[in-house]
């Protein structure tokens, strides 16, 4: 593999370079990946800006075909992508094949969304020339793309949330050119996905600036990208520290821009007494499987479980401890993530009010072992550090005296991506008062399942109040993600010849419209 | 009139107080208006938070009836409101009667929008139990209110953008309790409008915390309000300095919140050669009428006009100068606004590259005279200060060498609320390349009219890129304003009994839904 970055149609090699690392061994992988120069970053942003007016006005059918061409180009590279990604991420083939399917499915869903045209939100207020005291002019609105978007690759979804992932797909669907800053942990995977997009851009005859891919260690290139005046919005999935740094950089620009950062969530799970009485063991097995899935490296990992003292929480904990004994140690995405996991879980283990319930099978030098902790609600509320996210295969069982204390502990939490409830019918009555609180706290409320496994569909909300995300009005998964990259424009008494196609009287694009007299 | 502020159902008098001033004379008006104490501000926010879960789940019909009850209560106070407001704002009765009609019309439009139910954006992905490799659970989403909202009264729309104005109406329509910080310049008008809302809250049997009205000089109370943890979004119309200060305060909270600030715009107007040839004199009259309307105290005041040298811009300027001679001096909203206008227009007059074309009739000690300036595009691009908003009855004519220079000058501008074009058919061809640029720059593009006069309707966008607003994805006028105060929540496999009414299978509220297989 020859390392390179992509500036529009150009492939740049040579210069100061770095190498990808094998997540399992730390060994260097093939390919010298050049660090993007300031000049090339400037060119990428200038090309994106130059492509913007053309690309944003492509007909829905053309934009949809482009998204589908990316999906096809990714599939054509499936073997190479999965192989390289296994090495760079330490994730197994089954997961990465599934993730590639999710990535192409996501692109095809957005193709469908673009074709349907609701995103353009065309609204027409007809002229009322006879109205008293003043006539009303013809007024019509549509939504247009916000401008070039910077997307940051995510460590934990090297395909579905990186170069050709959800942020890129939704920004391209909205009509925004994209400049991706590759995650430093998977340069080869990023290049392969980037080449697929570059190929689709050429195949569809789009301006080259629709897509560029840049690399650079540390924050320098990323910060320069967010500060560039051509960039009008940012998509990011990663740590709270990284996300809040981007939020600050974006807010400090002469012209502030929105940052859509998906950051930090412990995803509380509530085990109701009836559910525990019915199936403590099954719940415990499901819990351990969810928290340890792919080393727990999910934004929606169930990091905290609440149950009432006096319910069958003891049986649940015992069964979970037993299940933990079967959890093999796993390679984590990077050595940095591994050491953060070790530090975070050691801090939990060392907290006076926390007991360690169980560990998974012993970890080796470069793998993470699963860990299960327990505490009580009063201790949790007394020590905010206990509810910080520990990214990896660990979780904390919280015993509550009663529903009132459980409710208080939930009320005390920060914003979350998800809130999960396990309940049977006899539990429902006592849950009714809790539902409004969960709505305030989380973007998704789910019953009798586990929060890992985020469906890509029309109604999905992978979002939530800060610090789960930087903007609770949005989602980074599902069809609604396109709305992040659109803004409304109103046209008053504009002659039909000068109206954009979506608003022309004859509706040549056949978009859905709402009209008001 | 007895001064007071309103904390929920309570009316608070006494304590440290201030008085409203007659805008025309500077004399103190009746009523000692107490400065809201920190304790009462805390109570207002706590009450708003306590009211939130009940208020946000009121049925659309109930919420609509509440908005209509506010409109009725305002109308019942019409005479008192207009009389007091004339004194506090210096605006004439005809304008304030119109503005009250706009305010009640706005509330009634949102009542209709709430009833229609599109705001809830109900989307259902049906369960697919047979899907391979994994079944899909039932997933459904709706949008819910973001939480209590802080609204800041605007100096220049004491009714339509203040206590019961557009921000309050759209936040209440979304299901958000509102705490209004009254504008210091019209405490009596604010109290009368606040009493109307307080009366409607009681009449409709809503929790008292749905509305409070607080007062305080300087930034102290306002900043404390924006920092309060119960407040989840902010609506503001005012100066760039005020808006950016609120943006900074909101971003610096432990949990940042969105600020919808409508701030600063010079609203470029482009006079095309064909339009000037056809009717230079008529355009000049319309221009002067628009820029001097109610002392030019509009966000959409036409602060800058572009025309090509060699077109009939000389005739236009001469006719505008003549029309200026008939513009009487006018009382401005406050002495602070008057002195800012005097400073800003003096700075323009003193700029070496600017000539003063004409003045209106001479101003008195407490009134503003209209002023008309001219420069050329090269000078404008060389000196960014020339394109700063001068709030009041002044405007600047910019001569451009050709369409290329005109385009460059527009490209050089910051974000705008509006961009206006006067054109006849022969101008259209040369305008086509300009349209995409105007879409990037402004929230509303209008032809053959003047930007003052913002229609309250479904398609209106009173928004635009920074610094026109803090968030170009939104509007502060028109039906789409409700979207600022909503966020999506997804419900996965939630039992029907625990689903909120908008999502129950039987659709008891009869809301529009989109369902996907």
Short mmCIF file of C-alpha atoms in Angstrom, two decimals, chain B residues 210-494:
data_model
loop_
_atom_site.label_atom_id
_atom_site.label_comp_id
_atom_site.label_asym_id
_atom_site.label_seq_id
_atom_site.Cartn_x
_atom_site.Cartn_y
_atom_site.Cartn_z
CA UNK B 210 -45.20 28.78 32.07
CA UNK B 211 -44.46 32.50 32.12
CA UNK B 212 -42.48 35.01 34.16
CA UNK B 213 -41.32 38.54 33.42
CA UNK B 214 -38.18 39.99 34.99
CA UNK B 215 -36.51 43.42 34.96
CA UNK B 216 -33.04 44.73 35.56
CA UNK B 217 -30.67 47.39 34.25
CA UNK B 218 -27.38 46.46 32.59
CA UNK B 219 -26.42 42.87 31.90
CA UNK B 220 -26.60 41.38 35.36
CA UNK B 221 -30.08 39.86 35.38
CA UNK B 222 -29.90 38.87 31.72
CA UNK B 223 -26.58 37.09 32.14
CA UNK B 224 -27.79 35.32 35.29
CA UNK B 225 -30.86 34.19 33.37
CA UNK B 226 -28.81 32.76 30.48
CA UNK B 227 -26.52 31.00 32.96
CA UNK B 228 -29.35 29.41 34.94
CA UNK B 229 -29.24 25.62 34.56
CA UNK B 230 -33.02 25.38 34.02
CA UNK B 231 -32.81 27.59 30.89
CA UNK B 232 -32.28 25.53 27.72
CA UNK B 233 -32.36 28.09 24.91
CA UNK B 234 -32.27 31.85 24.40
CA UNK B 235 -34.11 34.18 22.02
CA UNK B 236 -32.71 37.66 21.45
CA UNK B 237 -33.12 40.52 18.99
CA UNK B 238 -30.71 43.41 19.38
CA UNK B 239 -27.19 44.63 18.83
CA UNK B 240 -24.23 42.61 17.66
CA UNK B 241 -22.44 43.35 20.91
CA UNK B 242 -25.39 42.19 23.00
CA UNK B 243 -25.94 39.08 20.91
CA UNK B 244 -22.33 37.94 20.88
CA UNK B 245 -22.10 38.50 24.65
CA UNK B 246 -25.07 36.17 25.15
CA UNK B 247 -23.54 33.63 22.75
CA UNK B 248 -20.34 33.67 24.80
CA UNK B 249 -22.22 33.33 28.10
CA UNK B 250 -24.26 30.41 26.76
CA UNK B 251 -21.19 28.65 25.33
CA UNK B 252 -19.35 29.03 28.65
CA UNK B 253 -22.05 27.25 30.69
CA UNK B 254 -21.19 23.81 32.06
CA UNK B 255 -23.89 22.66 29.67
CA UNK B 256 -23.85 24.98 26.62
CA UNK B 257 -27.24 25.98 25.17
CA UNK B 258 -28.28 27.44 21.82
CA UNK B 259 -28.71 31.20 21.48
CA UNK B 260 -30.95 32.52 18.71
CA UNK B 261 -29.71 36.06 18.34
CA UNK B 262 -30.87 38.29 15.50
CA UNK B 263 -28.26 41.00 15.43
CA UNK B 264 -26.81 43.00 12.60
CA UNK B 265 -27.55 43.47 8.92
CA UNK B 266 -27.13 46.25 6.34
CA UNK B 267 -29.47 44.58 3.83
CA UNK B 268 -27.86 45.29 0.49
CA UNK B 269 -30.12 46.51 -2.33
CA UNK B 270 -29.01 46.09 -5.93
CA UNK B 271 -30.43 48.48 -8.49
CA UNK B 272 -30.02 46.96 -11.93
CA UNK B 273 -29.48 49.21 -14.97
CA UNK B 274 -32.79 48.31 -16.62
CA UNK B 275 -34.76 49.08 -13.46
CA UNK B 276 -32.96 52.40 -13.04
CA UNK B 277 -33.55 53.33 -16.68
CA UNK B 278 -37.23 52.56 -16.29
CA UNK B 279 -37.93 54.32 -13.02
CA UNK B 280 -35.01 55.98 -11.23
CA UNK B 281 -37.25 58.52 -9.56
CA UNK B 282 -39.81 56.02 -8.29
CA UNK B 283 -37.05 53.83 -6.91
CA UNK B 284 -35.47 56.80 -5.20
CA UNK B 285 -38.74 57.68 -3.49
CA UNK B 286 -39.33 54.11 -2.36
CA UNK B 287 -35.77 53.92 -1.08
CA UNK B 288 -35.98 57.05 1.00
CA UNK B 289 -39.37 56.03 2.38
CA UNK B 290 -37.96 52.62 3.39
CA UNK B 291 -34.71 53.86 4.93
CA UNK B 292 -36.46 56.56 6.96
CA UNK B 293 -39.55 54.58 7.99
CA UNK B 294 -39.98 54.99 11.75
CA UNK B 295 -36.50 56.51 11.93
CA UNK B 296 -34.98 53.54 10.13
CA UNK B 297 -35.14 51.45 13.26
CA UNK B 298 -35.56 48.11 11.50
CA UNK B 299 -33.26 45.10 11.30
CA UNK B 300 -34.14 45.10 7.60
CA UNK B 301 -33.40 48.76 6.92
CA UNK B 302 -31.82 49.15 3.44
CA UNK B 303 -28.44 50.37 4.67
CA UNK B 304 -26.58 49.95 1.41
CA UNK B 305 -27.56 50.34 -2.24
CA UNK B 306 -25.42 49.09 -5.14
CA UNK B 307 -25.66 50.40 -8.69
CA UNK B 308 -23.47 50.46 -11.75
CA UNK B 309 -21.64 53.60 -12.80
CA UNK B 310 -22.97 54.58 -16.20
CA UNK B 311 -26.50 53.46 -15.33
CA UNK B 312 -28.98 56.09 -14.21
CA UNK B 313 -27.55 56.07 -10.71
CA UNK B 314 -26.93 59.82 -10.91
CA UNK B 315 -30.60 60.45 -11.57
CA UNK B 316 -31.47 58.06 -8.75
CA UNK B 317 -29.18 59.84 -6.35
CA UNK B 318 -30.49 63.26 -7.29
CA UNK B 319 -34.08 62.12 -6.82
CA UNK B 320 -33.20 60.47 -3.51
CA UNK B 321 -31.51 63.68 -2.35
CA UNK B 322 -34.65 65.60 -3.21
CA UNK B 323 -36.86 63.12 -1.38
CA UNK B 324 -34.59 63.35 1.67
CA UNK B 325 -35.43 67.02 1.92
CA UNK B 326 -38.97 66.04 2.89
CA UNK B 327 -37.97 63.62 5.64
CA UNK B 328 -38.81 65.11 9.00
CA UNK B 329 -36.56 64.40 11.98
CA UNK B 330 -37.93 61.63 14.18
CA UNK B 331 -37.74 60.62 17.82
CA UNK B 332 -35.60 57.52 18.27
CA UNK B 333 -36.38 54.68 20.65
CA UNK B 334 -33.86 55.67 23.32
CA UNK B 335 -31.23 58.31 23.87
CA UNK B 336 -28.61 55.55 23.65
CA UNK B 337 -29.82 54.53 20.21
CA UNK B 338 -29.89 58.17 19.13
CA UNK B 339 -26.32 58.79 20.20
CA UNK B 340 -25.16 55.53 18.56
CA UNK B 341 -26.85 56.69 15.36
CA UNK B 342 -25.20 60.09 15.59
CA UNK B 343 -21.82 58.47 16.18
CA UNK B 344 -22.20 55.91 13.41
CA UNK B 345 -23.43 58.36 10.80
CA UNK B 346 -20.77 60.92 11.77
CA UNK B 347 -18.12 58.24 11.25
CA UNK B 348 -19.48 57.54 7.77
CA UNK B 349 -19.58 61.28 7.00
CA UNK B 350 -15.98 61.59 8.16
CA UNK B 351 -14.60 58.71 6.09
CA UNK B 352 -12.38 60.09 3.34
CA UNK B 353 -13.91 57.92 0.64
CA UNK B 354 -17.51 58.81 1.50
CA UNK B 355 -19.45 61.87 0.37
CA UNK B 356 -22.64 63.05 1.98
CA UNK B 357 -25.32 63.27 -0.68
CA UNK B 358 -28.17 64.73 1.32
CA UNK B 359 -29.68 65.20 4.73
CA UNK B 360 -33.26 65.14 5.87
CA UNK B 361 -34.77 68.12 7.65
CA UNK B 362 -32.55 69.30 10.50
CA UNK B 363 -32.85 67.31 13.70
CA UNK B 364 -33.67 68.78 17.08
CA UNK B 365 -32.01 67.95 20.37
CA UNK B 366 -33.78 64.60 20.82
CA UNK B 367 -34.53 63.59 17.23
CA UNK B 368 -32.59 61.97 14.41
CA UNK B 369 -32.29 63.47 10.94
CA UNK B 370 -32.00 61.19 7.92
CA UNK B 371 -28.65 61.07 6.08
CA UNK B 372 -27.66 59.78 2.67
CA UNK B 373 -24.08 58.92 1.77
CA UNK B 374 -22.26 57.70 -1.31
CA UNK B 375 -19.03 55.86 -2.03
CA UNK B 376 -17.60 53.48 -4.61
CA UNK B 377 -17.11 49.72 -4.43
CA UNK B 378 -13.32 49.85 -4.30
CA UNK B 379 -13.42 52.13 -1.27
CA UNK B 380 -16.02 49.94 0.40
CA UNK B 381 -13.90 46.83 -0.06
CA UNK B 382 -10.84 48.68 1.25
CA UNK B 383 -12.56 49.77 4.47
CA UNK B 384 -14.68 47.15 6.28
CA UNK B 385 -15.94 49.82 8.70
CA UNK B 386 -18.07 51.29 5.91
CA UNK B 387 -20.25 48.19 5.89
CA UNK B 388 -21.01 48.20 9.61
CA UNK B 389 -24.66 48.61 10.43
CA UNK B 390 -25.67 52.17 11.36
CA UNK B 391 -28.97 51.63 13.14
CA UNK B 392 -31.24 54.50 12.10
CA UNK B 393 -32.33 56.56 9.07
CA UNK B 394 -29.13 56.52 7.07
CA UNK B 395 -27.95 54.65 3.98
CA UNK B 396 -24.98 54.45 1.64
CA UNK B 397 -25.09 54.38 -2.17
CA UNK B 398 -22.22 52.32 -3.63
CA UNK B 399 -21.20 52.86 -7.25
CA UNK B 400 -19.66 49.82 -8.94
CA UNK B 401 -17.60 49.85 -12.14
CA UNK B 402 -19.42 46.82 -13.54
CA UNK B 403 -21.26 43.63 -12.51
CA UNK B 404 -17.95 41.94 -11.70
CA UNK B 405 -17.06 44.62 -9.19
CA UNK B 406 -20.59 44.63 -7.79
CA UNK B 407 -20.36 40.88 -7.34
CA UNK B 408 -16.98 41.19 -5.63
CA UNK B 409 -18.34 43.82 -3.25
CA UNK B 410 -21.30 41.60 -2.31
CA UNK B 411 -18.99 38.61 -1.90
CA UNK B 412 -16.96 40.70 0.51
CA UNK B 413 -19.93 41.37 2.80
CA UNK B 414 -20.80 39.56 5.98
CA UNK B 415 -24.04 37.57 6.39
CA UNK B 416 -27.31 39.46 5.92
CA UNK B 417 -30.98 39.10 6.78
CA UNK B 418 -32.02 40.21 3.32
CA UNK B 419 -30.73 40.95 -0.18
CA UNK B 420 -32.94 42.99 -2.50
CA UNK B 421 -32.87 43.36 -6.26
CA UNK B 422 -34.67 45.88 -8.41
CA UNK B 423 -34.73 44.59 -11.96
CA UNK B 424 -36.74 44.44 -15.17
CA UNK B 425 -36.72 41.56 -17.58
CA UNK B 426 -33.71 42.83 -19.54
CA UNK B 427 -31.68 42.64 -16.33
CA UNK B 428 -32.44 39.00 -15.61
CA UNK B 429 -29.70 37.41 -17.69
CA UNK B 430 -26.93 39.27 -15.90
CA UNK B 431 -28.50 38.43 -12.52
CA UNK B 432 -28.47 34.65 -12.90
CA UNK B 433 -24.82 34.28 -11.80
CA UNK B 434 -25.45 36.55 -8.81
CA UNK B 435 -28.28 34.51 -7.31
CA UNK B 436 -26.15 31.72 -5.75
CA UNK B 437 -23.99 34.35 -4.06
CA UNK B 438 -27.05 36.04 -2.57
CA UNK B 439 -28.29 32.67 -1.31
CA UNK B 440 -25.03 32.23 0.54
CA UNK B 441 -25.19 35.69 2.05
CA UNK B 442 -28.80 36.18 3.07
CA UNK B 443 -31.85 34.50 4.58
CA UNK B 444 -34.31 36.27 2.24
CA UNK B 445 -33.94 37.42 -1.35
CA UNK B 446 -36.55 39.83 -2.63
CA UNK B 447 -37.33 41.49 -5.91
CA UNK B 448 -38.75 44.90 -6.70
CA UNK B 449 -39.68 45.78 -3.16
CA UNK B 450 -37.96 47.00 -0.02
CA UNK B 451 -36.73 44.77 2.76
CA UNK B 452 -38.63 46.57 5.54
CA UNK B 453 -41.99 44.92 6.10
CA UNK B 454 -41.46 41.28 7.05
CA UNK B 455 -44.48 39.10 6.31
CA UNK B 456 -45.43 36.70 9.12
CA UNK B 457 -46.17 33.53 7.17
CA UNK B 458 -45.13 29.91 6.63
CA UNK B 459 -42.23 30.53 4.25
CA UNK B 460 -40.70 33.60 5.90
CA UNK B 461 -37.01 33.41 6.79
CA UNK B 462 -35.92 36.25 9.03
CA UNK B 463 -32.49 34.84 9.56
CA UNK B 464 -29.20 34.51 7.76
CA UNK B 465 -25.50 33.86 8.19
CA UNK B 466 -23.55 35.48 11.04
CA UNK B 467 -23.63 38.30 12.06
CA UNK B 468 -27.21 38.67 10.79
CA UNK B 469 -28.00 35.91 13.26
CA UNK B 470 -26.12 33.52 15.51
CA UNK B 471 -27.62 30.50 13.75
CA UNK B 472 -28.37 30.58 10.01
CA UNK B 473 -30.32 27.32 10.23
CA UNK B 474 -33.20 29.21 11.82
CA UNK B 475 -35.64 32.09 11.51
CA UNK B 476 -37.10 34.35 14.18
CA UNK B 477 -40.19 35.30 12.12
CA UNK B 478 -42.72 32.94 10.60
CA UNK B 479 -43.88 29.41 11.27
CA UNK B 480 -40.42 27.83 11.03
CA UNK B 481 -39.40 29.75 14.18
CA UNK B 482 -41.00 26.99 16.25
CA UNK B 483 -38.27 24.55 15.14
CA UNK B 484 -35.68 26.39 17.22
CA UNK B 485 -37.24 25.10 20.39
CA UNK B 486 -37.71 21.43 19.59
CA UNK B 487 -35.47 18.37 19.72
CA UNK B 488 -36.10 14.82 18.50
CA UNK B 489 -36.49 11.83 20.80
CA UNK B 490 -36.64 8.22 19.61
CA UNK B 491 -38.64 5.47 21.35
CA UNK B 492 -37.55 1.91 20.70
CA UNK B 493 -39.92 -0.95 21.58
CA UNK B 494 -41.63 1.20 24.19
#
